[in-house]
Amino acid sequence: MWRYAGRRALSTIPVMAIVALFVFSLLYIAPGDPAAIIAGDQASAEDIARIHASLGLDRPFLVRFAEWLWDVARGDLGTSIFANLTVTHMIGQRVEPTLSLMALTLVFSIVVAVPLGVLAAAKAGSWIDRLVMLFAVLGFSVPVFVVGYVLAYVFALQLDWLPVQGYTPLSRGVWPWLSNLILPVLALGAIYIALIARITRASMLEVLGQDYIRTARAKGLGLAPILFLHALKNASVPIVTVIGLGVALLIGGAVVTESVFAIPGIGRLVVDAILRRDYPVIQGVTLMFSFLYVLVNLVVDVLYSLLDPRIRQ
Amino acid sequence: MTNVNLGRRDVLKLAAGAALAAPAIARADGPRVLRFVPQANLSSLDAVAGTQYVVRNAATMVWETLYGVDSTFTAQPQMCEGHEVSADFKTWTFKLRPGLTFHDGSAVTTRDVLASLQRWMVRDTMGQVIHGRLDALEAIDDRSFRFRLNKPFTKMLFALGKSNAPMALIMPERIAKTDPFQLIKEYVGSGPMRFRADEWVPGSRAVFEQFAGYKPREEKADWLAGGRHMLFDRIEWQILPDPATAGAALQSGEVDWWELPIPDLVPLLKRNKDIVVDILDPLGNLGSLRMNHLYPPFNDPRARHALLMAVSQTDYMEAVCGGDDSLWQETASFFTPGTALFTEDGGGQLKGPRNYDAAKKLLAESGYNGEKVILMVATDISITKAEGDVTADVLGKIGMNVDYQALDWGTVGARRSKKDPPGKGGWNIFHTWHAGADCINPAAYTALDAGGAKAWFGWPNSPAVEEGIVAWYDAADAAAEKAAAAAINRAAFEDVVYIPTGFFRQYQAWRGNLTGVVKSPFPVFWGVQKT
């Protein structure tokens, strides 16, 4: 088991190296120049060229890439061109809101979606099944920002239960922290719940048709133990896969959700950095997200082997 | 069957409008904290190395200038006690007022002033003029210093006190020695508010805290002049990139002041009795259609004139301001309407009915033969997007082959500085706008400069405009300045330096419990209080 996990962990190193090269190359060829943004509207072409040179952006690609890679290898993601703050510091400032948003969304989505999917499969063809699938279609179809605005309209503006925007750190109390996150989690969770519920239903339907389930029923086992102890465990590999793949969806959705609810998270950091062409920040955050994604996939791979030991061989 | 198209903007209105009907859970902090939503993200804080307005607006709280312009554009003493000038305007001697202290506790001395002015003179247009005439900039003692010039310069006080970026901000010597083309790394000023770098979350929040060591002048505050009495302990800038969120936050009382509400939400805000909506910047903005004078077709003045006689400022302004006619006016001038140098001399071709046939004829005479015209449009900014769409339509009407390139401002901002041919990474046209405060005279008006290769993007070459600018700098009185401005306006239209697309203003919105908000081309925080 540990050898398997170690082998999978080692395989992430070349993946991260390719991601690093890809990110750096893309930014190198992308149009735009942070010097033009710093210089502002009144600056001349000569001013921009001077600032460009002072930032070291006129040096050859390979020199810049090698320097950056060396720094990254030593744990230094660089310094923001604009704010003169280290990228690590800027990520550190914003990691709590994003992790809070993503973790809560993930937990909330799994807790809601898996039972919904199981229920829909158990009652396949009934009105409950149709209702769950209707919700799943809506969750997929309605953009996150629309869900966000509607939730803000109802719960923040009409009912006055929750704040419109912002984030309160957990250190200032659980309720203030939670009150700022409830609406974003609901908005971001909608699509994720839809995705997991559909996969759970499909996977469960396949398993529920197996002989051993029929045997369990024939032995007089109750519905709940059959569904949740026998069927769900065997249906869980595709569900875990989708949860893992869905992290990418969550990262993309977090960018939009953080903008709509003005949460100072990493999603907004990277959007701002892209608009300004703050290369070190874009590179650092993208690398971090990529690492996170690779890590999630690693965890999913390890979970596979726990759920189905045949995969280890 | 009826199709219902619910666009993003409709949803924005729905969400923001709902706040009219209900109170919200969170309110801005007590009366000693102001929560302000700026026009853009404060991504850096150096108003000498950079010229972004949002940076300038923050800098006016943290740093001071030796002089400061008031609402009549007259420079009044601010950090200075006063000055003496020789009869020939070649020697300017200044004395700092006593008790000036930086936020790190050190006293402001002439060493700091000289280093700050040296850095500023490299970056600022007026500073460069002073530098070109400079024999010496020298300290007399810790509080007195002087400029010795080899040519008269009458506009010294305006140069030192203007609000246009780059401003002549005074920083500690160690910071002012930063390369003028690099951003400073320490934010220590002597202004009424300290910048809390430790609380800065770029893209989300910037915090300014009252500086206990600040001694305001005794005169009444008037823009950058007079006593800057701060009535808040903290001013928190909250960056809210989503306009619907900003609108809802203002209506629910989570923020106090929104600098740039989008026109779509203004009617909703106006209907809220707890919110004041008004035009605070009386100097507004001048829309600009910028052509590349280096390459065909616009290297030929006839092609530029063809476009000048085809465009309609009404079309541009309606596209920019929507249905609110009170926000805009046509103007056949390169100068800000309502200011001393405003003139429409030579601008006749921009007025009256548009003549597409004459434009087509002139275009043909210029040798244009259907080549692609690259129109760079920054679609992420509503003003440039609206103006770009209007221009694409006009170019089509006069028979030009338009290559409409939808880009973000980050790309346009960089690409417009490229002098490459349009087919090889260059461009033919882009849109921007200039703050009216920058267009009151030629001093900070880089877009008016027509010195060819050294001019602003588009690189217009008009010796007559350049002569007019020199005449303005050398003008000894208001009448001479006005005559110079008229000459500049005529020449700028004759050579079509750029095409002004109209004069427009924008609203600001704030909670009704804020008092002391004044009309100014930049947000004035001193004198404002919350009840």
Short mmCIF file of N, CA and C in Angstrom, two decimals, chain B residues 228-319:
data_model
loop_
_atom_site.label_atom_id
_atom_site.label_comp_id
_atom_site.label_asym_id
_atom_site.label_seq_id
_atom_site.Cartn_x
_atom_site.Cartn_y
_atom_site.Cartn_z
N ARG B 228 -5.83 69.72 6.18
CA ARG B 228 -6.41 68.39 5.90
C ARG B 228 -6.82 67.75 7.23
N HIS B 229 -7.98 68.16 7.71
CA HIS B 229 -8.47 67.62 8.99
C HIS B 229 -9.16 66.29 8.74
N MET B 230 -8.57 65.25 9.25
CA MET B 230 -9.13 63.92 9.07
C MET B 230 -10.10 63.61 10.20
N LEU B 231 -11.31 63.26 9.86
CA LEU B 231 -12.33 63.00 10.88
C LEU B 231 -12.62 61.51 11.01
N PHE B 232 -11.72 60.70 10.42
CA PHE B 232 -11.82 59.24 10.57
C PHE B 232 -10.53 58.71 11.18
N ASP B 233 -10.66 57.69 12.02
CA ASP B 233 -9.47 57.01 12.53
C ASP B 233 -8.90 56.08 11.46
N ARG B 234 -9.82 55.47 10.74
CA ARG B 234 -9.40 54.53 9.69
C ARG B 234 -10.22 54.76 8.43
N ILE B 235 -9.56 54.63 7.32
CA ILE B 235 -10.27 54.60 6.04
C ILE B 235 -9.92 53.26 5.39
N GLU B 236 -10.94 52.47 5.15
CA GLU B 236 -10.71 51.15 4.55
C GLU B 236 -11.20 51.16 3.11
N TRP B 237 -10.28 50.92 2.22
CA TRP B 237 -10.66 50.77 0.81
C TRP B 237 -11.01 49.31 0.59
N GLN B 238 -12.22 49.09 0.13
CA GLN B 238 -12.65 47.72 -0.17
C GLN B 238 -12.76 47.58 -1.68
N ILE B 239 -12.02 46.64 -2.21
CA ILE B 239 -12.04 46.45 -3.66
C ILE B 239 -13.18 45.48 -3.97
N LEU B 240 -14.22 45.98 -4.60
CA LEU B 240 -15.36 45.13 -4.96
C LEU B 240 -15.47 45.13 -6.48
N PRO B 241 -14.91 44.11 -7.13
CA PRO B 241 -14.86 44.12 -8.59
C PRO B 241 -16.22 43.93 -9.25
N ASP B 242 -17.16 43.36 -8.52
CA ASP B 242 -18.47 43.11 -9.12
C ASP B 242 -19.40 44.29 -8.80
N PRO B 243 -19.88 45.01 -9.82
CA PRO B 243 -20.69 46.21 -9.56
C PRO B 243 -21.97 45.91 -8.80
N ALA B 244 -22.60 44.77 -9.06
CA ALA B 244 -23.85 44.45 -8.35
C ALA B 244 -23.57 44.26 -6.86
N THR B 245 -22.45 43.63 -6.55
CA THR B 245 -22.07 43.44 -5.16
C THR B 245 -21.79 44.79 -4.50
N ALA B 246 -21.08 45.64 -5.22
CA ALA B 246 -20.78 46.97 -4.67
C ALA B 246 -22.07 47.75 -4.43
N GLY B 247 -22.98 47.68 -5.40
CA GLY B 247 -24.25 48.40 -5.26
C GLY B 247 -25.06 47.88 -4.09
N ALA B 248 -25.11 46.57 -3.96
CA ALA B 248 -25.86 45.98 -2.85
C ALA B 248 -25.21 46.31 -1.51
N ALA B 249 -23.86 46.28 -1.50
CA ALA B 249 -23.15 46.58 -0.24
C ALA B 249 -23.39 48.03 0.18
N LEU B 250 -23.46 48.93 -0.79
CA LEU B 250 -23.73 50.34 -0.46
C LEU B 250 -25.16 50.48 0.08
N GLN B 251 -26.08 49.83 -0.57
CA GLN B 251 -27.47 49.97 -0.15
C GLN B 251 -27.72 49.31 1.21
N SER B 252 -27.00 48.27 1.50
CA SER B 252 -27.20 47.61 2.79
C SER B 252 -26.37 48.26 3.90
N GLY B 253 -25.56 49.23 3.55
CA GLY B 253 -24.77 49.93 4.57
C GLY B 253 -23.47 49.22 4.91
N GLU B 254 -23.08 48.23 4.14
CA GLU B 254 -21.81 47.55 4.41
C GLU B 254 -20.63 48.40 3.97
N VAL B 255 -20.85 49.31 3.02
CA VAL B 255 -19.83 50.29 2.65
C VAL B 255 -20.49 51.67 2.63
N ASP B 256 -19.66 52.72 2.69
CA ASP B 256 -20.20 54.08 2.81
C ASP B 256 -20.14 54.90 1.52
N TRP B 257 -19.20 54.56 0.65
CA TRP B 257 -18.96 55.45 -0.50
C TRP B 257 -18.46 54.61 -1.66
N TRP B 258 -19.11 54.75 -2.82
CA TRP B 258 -18.72 54.00 -4.01
C TRP B 258 -18.30 55.02 -5.07
N GLU B 259 -17.06 54.93 -5.47
CA GLU B 259 -16.51 55.98 -6.33
C GLU B 259 -17.03 55.95 -7.76
N LEU B 260 -17.28 54.76 -8.27
CA LEU B 260 -17.65 54.70 -9.69
C LEU B 260 -18.77 53.71 -9.95
N PRO B 261 -20.02 54.08 -9.58
CA PRO B 261 -21.12 53.17 -9.88
C PRO B 261 -21.36 53.08 -11.38
N ILE B 262 -21.70 51.89 -11.85
CA ILE B 262 -21.94 51.77 -13.30
C ILE B 262 -23.28 52.41 -13.64
N PRO B 263 -23.39 53.00 -14.83
CA PRO B 263 -24.62 53.72 -15.20
C PRO B 263 -25.88 52.86 -15.04
N ASP B 264 -25.77 51.56 -15.28
CA ASP B 264 -26.95 50.69 -15.17
C ASP B 264 -27.59 50.73 -13.79
N LEU B 265 -26.77 50.90 -12.76
CA LEU B 265 -27.29 50.84 -11.40
C LEU B 265 -27.65 52.21 -10.83
N VAL B 266 -27.25 53.28 -11.52
CA VAL B 266 -27.49 54.62 -10.98
C VAL B 266 -28.98 54.90 -10.73
N PRO B 267 -29.89 54.56 -11.66
CA PRO B 267 -31.31 54.83 -11.37
C PRO B 267 -31.79 54.14 -10.10
N LEU B 268 -31.33 52.93 -9.85
CA LEU B 268 -31.72 52.22 -8.63
C LEU B 268 -31.18 52.93 -7.40
N LEU B 269 -29.93 53.34 -7.47
CA LEU B 269 -29.32 54.02 -6.32
C LEU B 269 -30.01 55.34 -6.05
N LYS B 270 -30.39 56.02 -7.13
CA LYS B 270 -31.06 57.32 -6.97
C LYS B 270 -32.39 57.19 -6.26
N ARG B 271 -33.04 56.06 -6.42
CA ARG B 271 -34.35 55.88 -5.79
C ARG B 271 -34.25 55.55 -4.30
N ASN B 272 -33.04 55.26 -3.83
CA ASN B 272 -32.86 54.92 -2.42
C ASN B 272 -32.68 56.20 -1.62
N LYS B 273 -33.58 56.45 -0.67
CA LYS B 273 -33.54 57.72 0.08
C LYS B 273 -32.33 57.81 1.01
N ASP B 274 -31.68 56.69 1.27
CA ASP B 274 -30.50 56.70 2.16
C ASP B 274 -29.19 56.93 1.41
N ILE B 275 -29.32 57.10 0.12
CA ILE B 275 -28.10 57.22 -0.69
C ILE B 275 -28.12 58.52 -1.50
N VAL B 276 -26.97 59.17 -1.54
CA VAL B 276 -26.82 60.38 -2.36
C VAL B 276 -26.06 60.00 -3.62
N VAL B 277 -26.59 60.41 -4.76
CA VAL B 277 -25.90 60.16 -6.03
C VAL B 277 -25.65 61.50 -6.69
N ASP B 278 -24.40 61.78 -7.02
CA ASP B 278 -24.11 63.09 -7.61
C ASP B 278 -22.82 62.99 -8.43
N ILE B 279 -22.63 64.02 -9.27
CA ILE B 279 -21.38 64.12 -10.02
C ILE B 279 -20.41 64.89 -9.14
N LEU B 280 -19.34 64.26 -8.73
CA LEU B 280 -18.39 64.94 -7.85
C LEU B 280 -17.24 65.56 -8.63
N ASP B 281 -16.87 64.93 -9.74
CA ASP B 281 -15.76 65.47 -10.53
C ASP B 281 -16.29 66.44 -11.56
N PRO B 282 -16.19 67.75 -11.31
CA PRO B 282 -16.76 68.71 -12.26
C PRO B 282 -15.99 68.74 -13.57
N LEU B 283 -14.77 68.21 -13.56
CA LEU B 283 -13.94 68.31 -14.75
C LEU B 283 -14.13 67.14 -15.70
N GLY B 284 -14.82 66.11 -15.27
CA GLY B 284 -15.20 65.01 -16.15
C GLY B 284 -14.06 64.39 -16.93
N ASN B 285 -14.40 63.94 -18.14
CA ASN B 285 -13.43 63.22 -18.97
C ASN B 285 -13.62 63.58 -20.45
N LEU B 286 -12.55 63.50 -21.20
CA LEU B 286 -12.64 63.67 -22.66
C LEU B 286 -12.40 62.31 -23.32
N GLY B 287 -13.39 61.87 -24.11
CA GLY B 287 -13.20 60.63 -24.86
C GLY B 287 -12.19 60.85 -25.97
N SER B 288 -11.48 59.77 -26.34
CA SER B 288 -10.41 59.94 -27.31
C SER B 288 -10.37 58.79 -28.31
N LEU B 289 -10.33 59.15 -29.59
CA LEU B 289 -10.07 58.18 -30.65
C LEU B 289 -8.65 58.45 -31.13
N ARG B 290 -7.78 57.48 -30.90
CA ARG B 290 -6.36 57.69 -31.15
C ARG B 290 -5.94 56.95 -32.41
N MET B 291 -5.36 57.66 -33.34
CA MET B 291 -4.90 57.01 -34.59
C MET B 291 -3.38 56.91 -34.60
N ASN B 292 -2.89 55.91 -35.32
CA ASN B 292 -1.45 55.74 -35.46
C ASN B 292 -0.98 56.58 -36.65
N HIS B 293 -0.21 57.63 -36.37
CA HIS B 293 0.23 58.55 -37.42
C HIS B 293 1.44 58.03 -38.19
N LEU B 294 1.97 56.88 -37.77
CA LEU B 294 3.19 56.40 -38.42
C LEU B 294 2.94 55.62 -39.70
N TYR B 295 1.74 55.03 -39.79
CA TYR B 295 1.48 54.09 -40.91
C TYR B 295 0.19 54.43 -41.64
N PRO B 296 0.10 54.00 -42.92
CA PRO B 296 -1.14 54.20 -43.67
C PRO B 296 -2.29 53.47 -42.99
N PRO B 297 -3.49 53.95 -43.08
CA PRO B 297 -3.85 55.14 -43.87
C PRO B 297 -3.72 56.45 -43.08
N PHE B 298 -3.54 56.37 -41.74
CA PHE B 298 -3.66 57.61 -40.95
C PHE B 298 -2.35 58.41 -40.86
N ASN B 299 -1.34 57.98 -41.61
CA ASN B 299 -0.16 58.85 -41.71
C ASN B 299 -0.44 60.00 -42.68
N ASP B 300 -1.54 59.88 -43.41
CA ASP B 300 -1.95 60.95 -44.33
C ASP B 300 -3.03 61.79 -43.64
N PRO B 301 -2.79 63.10 -43.52
CA PRO B 301 -3.78 63.94 -42.80
C PRO B 301 -5.17 63.89 -43.43
N ARG B 302 -5.24 63.61 -44.74
CA ARG B 302 -6.57 63.55 -45.37
C ARG B 302 -7.39 62.38 -44.83
N ALA B 303 -6.73 61.28 -44.54
CA ALA B 303 -7.45 60.12 -43.96
C ALA B 303 -7.94 60.47 -42.55
N ARG B 304 -7.10 61.19 -41.82
CA ARG B 304 -7.51 61.58 -40.45
C ARG B 304 -8.69 62.55 -40.51
N HIS B 305 -8.62 63.48 -41.47
CA HIS B 305 -9.74 64.43 -41.61
C HIS B 305 -11.01 63.72 -42.07
N ALA B 306 -10.85 62.70 -42.91
CA ALA B 306 -12.03 61.94 -43.37
C ALA B 306 -12.76 61.35 -42.16
N LEU B 307 -11.99 60.81 -41.23
CA LEU B 307 -12.60 60.23 -40.04
C LEU B 307 -13.20 61.32 -39.15
N LEU B 308 -12.49 62.44 -39.07
CA LEU B 308 -12.96 63.57 -38.25
C LEU B 308 -14.32 64.06 -38.73
N MET B 309 -14.53 64.09 -40.05
CA MET B 309 -15.81 64.61 -40.56
C MET B 309 -16.91 63.54 -40.54
N ALA B 310 -16.54 62.29 -40.24
CA ALA B 310 -17.54 61.21 -40.23
C ALA B 310 -18.04 60.87 -38.83
N VAL B 311 -17.21 61.05 -37.83
CA VAL B 311 -17.61 60.60 -36.48
C VAL B 311 -18.62 61.58 -35.86
N SER B 312 -19.47 61.02 -35.01
CA SER B 312 -20.48 61.83 -34.32
C SER B 312 -20.27 61.69 -32.82
N GLN B 313 -20.02 62.82 -32.17
CA GLN B 313 -19.83 62.77 -30.71
C GLN B 313 -21.12 62.33 -30.01
N THR B 314 -22.26 62.69 -30.60
CA THR B 314 -23.54 62.27 -30.00
C THR B 314 -23.61 60.74 -29.94
N ASP B 315 -23.22 60.09 -31.02
CA ASP B 315 -23.25 58.63 -31.03
C ASP B 315 -22.34 58.05 -29.94
N TYR B 316 -21.14 58.62 -29.85
CA TYR B 316 -20.21 58.11 -28.84
C TYR B 316 -20.77 58.31 -27.43
N MET B 317 -21.25 59.51 -27.17
CA MET B 317 -21.67 59.82 -25.81
C MET B 317 -22.93 59.06 -25.41
N GLU B 318 -23.82 58.85 -26.35
CA GLU B 318 -25.00 58.05 -26.03
C GLU B 318 -24.61 56.60 -25.74
N ALA B 319 -23.61 56.13 -26.46
CA ALA B 319 -23.14 54.76 -26.22
C ALA B 319 -22.46 54.65 -24.86
#
